[in-house]
mmCIF file of C-alpha atoms and ligand atoms in Angstrom:
data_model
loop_
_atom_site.group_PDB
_atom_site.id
_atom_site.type_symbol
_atom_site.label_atom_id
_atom_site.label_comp_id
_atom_site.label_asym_id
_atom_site.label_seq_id
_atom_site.Cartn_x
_atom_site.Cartn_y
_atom_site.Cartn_z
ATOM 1 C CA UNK A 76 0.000 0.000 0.000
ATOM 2 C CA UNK A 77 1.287 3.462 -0.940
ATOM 3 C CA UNK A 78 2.252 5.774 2.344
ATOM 4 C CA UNK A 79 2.575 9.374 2.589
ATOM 5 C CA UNK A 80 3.969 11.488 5.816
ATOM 6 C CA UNK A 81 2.860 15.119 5.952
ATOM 7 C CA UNK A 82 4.321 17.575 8.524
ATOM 8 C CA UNK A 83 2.417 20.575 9.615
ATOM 9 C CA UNK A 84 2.991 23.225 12.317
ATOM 10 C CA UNK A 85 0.455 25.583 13.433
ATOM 11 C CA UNK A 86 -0.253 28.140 16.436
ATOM 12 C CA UNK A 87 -2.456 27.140 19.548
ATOM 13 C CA UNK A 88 -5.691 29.298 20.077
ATOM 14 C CA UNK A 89 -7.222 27.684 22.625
ATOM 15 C CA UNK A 90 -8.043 30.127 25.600
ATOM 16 C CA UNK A 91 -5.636 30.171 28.416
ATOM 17 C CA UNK A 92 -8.091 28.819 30.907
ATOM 18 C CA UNK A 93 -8.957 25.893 28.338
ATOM 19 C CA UNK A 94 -5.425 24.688 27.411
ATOM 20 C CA UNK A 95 -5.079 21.865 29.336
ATOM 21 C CA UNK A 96 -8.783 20.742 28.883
ATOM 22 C CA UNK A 97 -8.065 20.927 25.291
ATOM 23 C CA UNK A 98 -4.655 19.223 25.082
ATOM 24 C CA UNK A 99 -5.827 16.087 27.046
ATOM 25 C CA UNK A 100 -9.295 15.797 24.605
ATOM 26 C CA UNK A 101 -7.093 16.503 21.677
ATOM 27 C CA UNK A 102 -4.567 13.906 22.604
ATOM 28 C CA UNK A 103 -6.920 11.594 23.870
ATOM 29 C CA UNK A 104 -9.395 12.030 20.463
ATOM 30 C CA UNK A 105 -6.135 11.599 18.150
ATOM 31 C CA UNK A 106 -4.761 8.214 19.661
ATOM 32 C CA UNK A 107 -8.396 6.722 19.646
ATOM 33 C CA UNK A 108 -9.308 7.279 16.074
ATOM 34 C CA UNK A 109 -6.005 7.439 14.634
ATOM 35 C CA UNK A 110 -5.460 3.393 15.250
ATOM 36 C CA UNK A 111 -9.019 2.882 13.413
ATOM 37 C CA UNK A 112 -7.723 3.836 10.583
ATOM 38 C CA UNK A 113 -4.405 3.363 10.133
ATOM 39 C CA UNK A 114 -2.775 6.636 10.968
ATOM 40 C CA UNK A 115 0.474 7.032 12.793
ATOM 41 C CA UNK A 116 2.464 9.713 14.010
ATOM 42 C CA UNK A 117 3.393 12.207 16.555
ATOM 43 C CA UNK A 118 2.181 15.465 18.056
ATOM 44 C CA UNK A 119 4.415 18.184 19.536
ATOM 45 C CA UNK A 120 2.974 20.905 21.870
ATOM 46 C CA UNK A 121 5.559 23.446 22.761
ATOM 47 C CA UNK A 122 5.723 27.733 23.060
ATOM 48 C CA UNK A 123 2.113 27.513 22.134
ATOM 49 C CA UNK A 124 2.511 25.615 18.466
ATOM 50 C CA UNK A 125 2.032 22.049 17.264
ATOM 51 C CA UNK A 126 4.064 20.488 15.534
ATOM 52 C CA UNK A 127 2.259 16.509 14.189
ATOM 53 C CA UNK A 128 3.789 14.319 11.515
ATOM 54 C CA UNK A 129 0.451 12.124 9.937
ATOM 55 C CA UNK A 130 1.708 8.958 8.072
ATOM 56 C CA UNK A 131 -0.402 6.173 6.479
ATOM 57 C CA UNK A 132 -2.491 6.072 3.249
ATOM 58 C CA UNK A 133 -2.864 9.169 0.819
ATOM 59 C CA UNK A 134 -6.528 9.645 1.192
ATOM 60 C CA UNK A 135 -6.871 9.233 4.485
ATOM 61 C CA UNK A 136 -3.655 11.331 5.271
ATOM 62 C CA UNK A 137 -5.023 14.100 3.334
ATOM 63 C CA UNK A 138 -8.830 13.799 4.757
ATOM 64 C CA UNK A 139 -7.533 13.610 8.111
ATOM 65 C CA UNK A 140 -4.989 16.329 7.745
ATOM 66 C CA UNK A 141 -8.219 18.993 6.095
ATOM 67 C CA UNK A 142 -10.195 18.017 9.327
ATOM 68 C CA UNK A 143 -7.666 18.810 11.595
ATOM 69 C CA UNK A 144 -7.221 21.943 9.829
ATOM 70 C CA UNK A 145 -10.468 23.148 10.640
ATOM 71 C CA UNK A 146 -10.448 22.695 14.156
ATOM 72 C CA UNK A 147 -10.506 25.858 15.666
ATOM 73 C CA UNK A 148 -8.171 24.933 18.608
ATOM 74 C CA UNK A 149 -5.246 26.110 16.278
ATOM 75 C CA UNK A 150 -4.441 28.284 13.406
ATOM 76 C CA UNK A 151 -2.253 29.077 10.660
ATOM 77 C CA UNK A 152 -1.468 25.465 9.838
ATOM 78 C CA UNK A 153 1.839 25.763 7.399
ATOM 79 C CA UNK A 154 2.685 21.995 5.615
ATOM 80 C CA UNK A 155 5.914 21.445 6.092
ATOM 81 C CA UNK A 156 6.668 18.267 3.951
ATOM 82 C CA UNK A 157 4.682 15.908 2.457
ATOM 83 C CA UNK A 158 5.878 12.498 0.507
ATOM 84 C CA UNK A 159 5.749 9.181 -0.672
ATOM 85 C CA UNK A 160 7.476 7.203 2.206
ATOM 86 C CA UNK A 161 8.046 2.753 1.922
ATOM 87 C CA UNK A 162 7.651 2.332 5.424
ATOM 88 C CA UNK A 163 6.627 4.364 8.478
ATOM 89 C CA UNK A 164 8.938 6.155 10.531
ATOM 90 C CA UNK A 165 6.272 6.841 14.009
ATOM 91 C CA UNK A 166 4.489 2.988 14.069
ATOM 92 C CA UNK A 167 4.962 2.626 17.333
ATOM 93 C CA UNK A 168 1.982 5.082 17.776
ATOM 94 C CA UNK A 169 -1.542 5.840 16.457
ATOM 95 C CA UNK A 170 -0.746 9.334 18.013
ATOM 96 C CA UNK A 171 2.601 9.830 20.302
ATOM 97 C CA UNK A 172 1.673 12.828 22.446
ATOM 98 C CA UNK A 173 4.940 15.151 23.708
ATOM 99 C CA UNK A 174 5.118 18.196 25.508
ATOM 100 C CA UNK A 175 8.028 20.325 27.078
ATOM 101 C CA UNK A 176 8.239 18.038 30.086
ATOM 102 C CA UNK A 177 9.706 15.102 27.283
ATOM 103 C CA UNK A 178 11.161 17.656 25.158
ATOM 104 C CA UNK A 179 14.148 19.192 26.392
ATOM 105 C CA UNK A 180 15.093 22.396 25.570
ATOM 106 C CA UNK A 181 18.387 21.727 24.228
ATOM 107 C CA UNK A 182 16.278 19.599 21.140
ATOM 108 C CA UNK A 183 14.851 22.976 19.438
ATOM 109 C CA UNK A 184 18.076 24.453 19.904
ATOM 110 C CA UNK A 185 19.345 21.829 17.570
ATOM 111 C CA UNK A 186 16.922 22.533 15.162
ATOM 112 C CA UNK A 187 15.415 25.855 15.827
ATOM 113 C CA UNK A 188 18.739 27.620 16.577
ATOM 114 C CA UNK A 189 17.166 28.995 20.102
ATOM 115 C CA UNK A 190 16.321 27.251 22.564
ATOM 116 C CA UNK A 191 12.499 27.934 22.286
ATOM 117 C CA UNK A 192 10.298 26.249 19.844
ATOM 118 C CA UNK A 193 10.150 28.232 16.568
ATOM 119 C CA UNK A 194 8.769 25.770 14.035
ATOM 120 C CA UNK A 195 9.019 28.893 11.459
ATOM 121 C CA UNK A 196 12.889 28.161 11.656
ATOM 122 C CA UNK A 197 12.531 24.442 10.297
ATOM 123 C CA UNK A 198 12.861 23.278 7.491
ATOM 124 C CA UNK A 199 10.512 20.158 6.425
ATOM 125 C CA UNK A 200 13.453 17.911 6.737
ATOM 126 C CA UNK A 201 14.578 19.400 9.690
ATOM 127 C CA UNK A 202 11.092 19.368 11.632
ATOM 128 C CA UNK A 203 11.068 15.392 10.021
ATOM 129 C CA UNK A 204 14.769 15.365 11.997
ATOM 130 C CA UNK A 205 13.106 16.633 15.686
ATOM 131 C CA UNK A 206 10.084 14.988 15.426
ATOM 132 C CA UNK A 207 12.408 11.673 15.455
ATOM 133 C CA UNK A 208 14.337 12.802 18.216
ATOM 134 C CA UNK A 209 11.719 13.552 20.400
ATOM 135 C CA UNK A 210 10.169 9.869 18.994
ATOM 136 C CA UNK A 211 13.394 8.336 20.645
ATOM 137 C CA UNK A 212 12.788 10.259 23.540
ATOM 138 C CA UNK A 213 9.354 8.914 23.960
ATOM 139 C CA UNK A 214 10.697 5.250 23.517
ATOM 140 C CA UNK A 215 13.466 5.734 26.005
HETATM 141 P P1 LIG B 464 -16.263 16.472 15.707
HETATM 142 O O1 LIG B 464 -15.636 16.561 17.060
HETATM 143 O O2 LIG B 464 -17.722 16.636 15.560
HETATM 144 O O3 LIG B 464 -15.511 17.451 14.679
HETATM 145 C C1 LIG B 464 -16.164 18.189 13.701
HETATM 146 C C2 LIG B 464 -15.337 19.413 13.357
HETATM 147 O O4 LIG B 464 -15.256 20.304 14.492
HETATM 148 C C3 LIG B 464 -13.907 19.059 12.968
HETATM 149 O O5 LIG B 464 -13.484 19.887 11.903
HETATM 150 C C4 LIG B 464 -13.116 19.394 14.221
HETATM 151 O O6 LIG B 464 -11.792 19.757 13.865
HETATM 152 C C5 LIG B 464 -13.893 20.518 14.887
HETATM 153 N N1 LIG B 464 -13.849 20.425 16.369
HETATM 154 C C6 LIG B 464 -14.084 19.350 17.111
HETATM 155 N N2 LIG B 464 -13.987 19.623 18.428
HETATM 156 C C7 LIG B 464 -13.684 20.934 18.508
HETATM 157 C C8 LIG B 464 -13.483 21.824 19.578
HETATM 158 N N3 LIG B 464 -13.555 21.445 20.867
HETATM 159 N N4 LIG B 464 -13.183 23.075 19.296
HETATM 160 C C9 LIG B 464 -13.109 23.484 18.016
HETATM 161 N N5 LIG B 464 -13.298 22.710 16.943
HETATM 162 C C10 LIG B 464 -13.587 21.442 17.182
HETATM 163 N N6 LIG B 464 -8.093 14.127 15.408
HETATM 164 C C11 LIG B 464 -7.764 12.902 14.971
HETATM 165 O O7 LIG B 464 -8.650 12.061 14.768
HETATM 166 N N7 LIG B 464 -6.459 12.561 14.734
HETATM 167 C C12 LIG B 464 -5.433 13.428 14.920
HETATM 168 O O8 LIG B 464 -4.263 13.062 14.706
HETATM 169 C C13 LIG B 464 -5.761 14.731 15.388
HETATM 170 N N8 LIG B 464 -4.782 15.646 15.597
HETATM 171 C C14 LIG B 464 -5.144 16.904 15.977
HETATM 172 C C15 LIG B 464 -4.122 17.869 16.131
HETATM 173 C C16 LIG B 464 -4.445 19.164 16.500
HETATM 174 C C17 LIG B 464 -3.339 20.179 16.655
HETATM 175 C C18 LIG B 464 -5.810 19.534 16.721
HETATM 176 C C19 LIG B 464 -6.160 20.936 17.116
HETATM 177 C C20 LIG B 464 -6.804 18.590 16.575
HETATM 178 C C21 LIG B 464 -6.495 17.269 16.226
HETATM 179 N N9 LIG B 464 -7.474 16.299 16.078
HETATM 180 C C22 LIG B 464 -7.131 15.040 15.634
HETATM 181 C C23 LIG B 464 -8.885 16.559 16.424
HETATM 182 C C24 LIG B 464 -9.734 16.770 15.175
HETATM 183 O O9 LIG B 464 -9.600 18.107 14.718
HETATM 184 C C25 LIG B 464 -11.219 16.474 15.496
HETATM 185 O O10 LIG B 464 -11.665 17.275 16.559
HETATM 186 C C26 LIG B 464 -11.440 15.022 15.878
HETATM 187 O O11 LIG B 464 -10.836 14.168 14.910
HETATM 188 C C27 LIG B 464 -12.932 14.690 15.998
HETATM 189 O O12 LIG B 464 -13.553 15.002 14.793
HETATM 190 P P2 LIG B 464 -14.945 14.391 14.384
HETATM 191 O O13 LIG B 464 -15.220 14.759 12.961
HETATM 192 O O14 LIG B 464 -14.992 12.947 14.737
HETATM 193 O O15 LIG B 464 -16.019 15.025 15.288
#
């Protein structure tokens, strides 16, 4: 079966007193459908944007990916790569969830040449590069 991997970043508008409420339904929403039908990936939540690699089958990639992007939790999605991949690089989870407290600081530095998360900075290769990092991280 033919497998894509998109990478998107976008900014967090949920309201201040909703964040956390928000994160945990998000996360919690993502892993449970995400397994059903044969999504992986990974979703980073730091300095107020997201950062998710999708991977799985074109069509549902791309449905899943214009849902998300309607969700008015976040805004300004930017894609920052999107191709054919052989095998996935995130099976080991229908959704991997990450936030600061796995994510050291020293990991955007690498990446984001500061040591906050600037997911403008990255290129799509380079956001591919982090999101492994932090995968290992996860696994570790
Ligand atoms: P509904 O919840 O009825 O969704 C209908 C529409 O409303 C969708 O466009 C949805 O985006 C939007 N919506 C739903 N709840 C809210 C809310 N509380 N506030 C504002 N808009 C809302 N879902 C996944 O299945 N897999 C993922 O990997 C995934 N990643 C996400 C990453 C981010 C950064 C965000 C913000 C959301 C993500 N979601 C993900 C959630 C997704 O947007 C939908 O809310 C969810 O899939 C449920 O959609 P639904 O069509 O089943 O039902």
């Amino acid at each position: 079966m033919k497998l894509v991997q998109l990478i998107y970043y976008s900014k967090c508008s949920s309201a201040p007193e909703n964040l956390n409420s928000d994160l945990i339904k998000i996360a919690h929403v993502a892993t449970n459908n995400n397994g059903n039908i044969g999504i992986s990936g990974l979703l980073l939540f730091s300095n107020e944007y997201f950062l998710q690699v999708l991977e799985g089958p074109r069509v549902i990639v791309n449905d899943l990916y214009f849902k998300i992007q309607k969700d008015s939790r976040h805004k300004d999605s930017r894609i920052l790569l999107y191709r054919d991949v052989n095998h996935r690089d995130f099976g080991d989870w229908s959704m991997g969830w990450a936030s600061d407290v796995i994510a050291k600081k020293d990991i955007y530095f690498k990446y984001c040449s500061r040591r906050d998360f600037t997911p403008s900075d990255l290129t799509g290769e380079a956001g591919l590069a982090l999101l492994k990092d932090i995968g290992d991280l996860l696994k570790s």
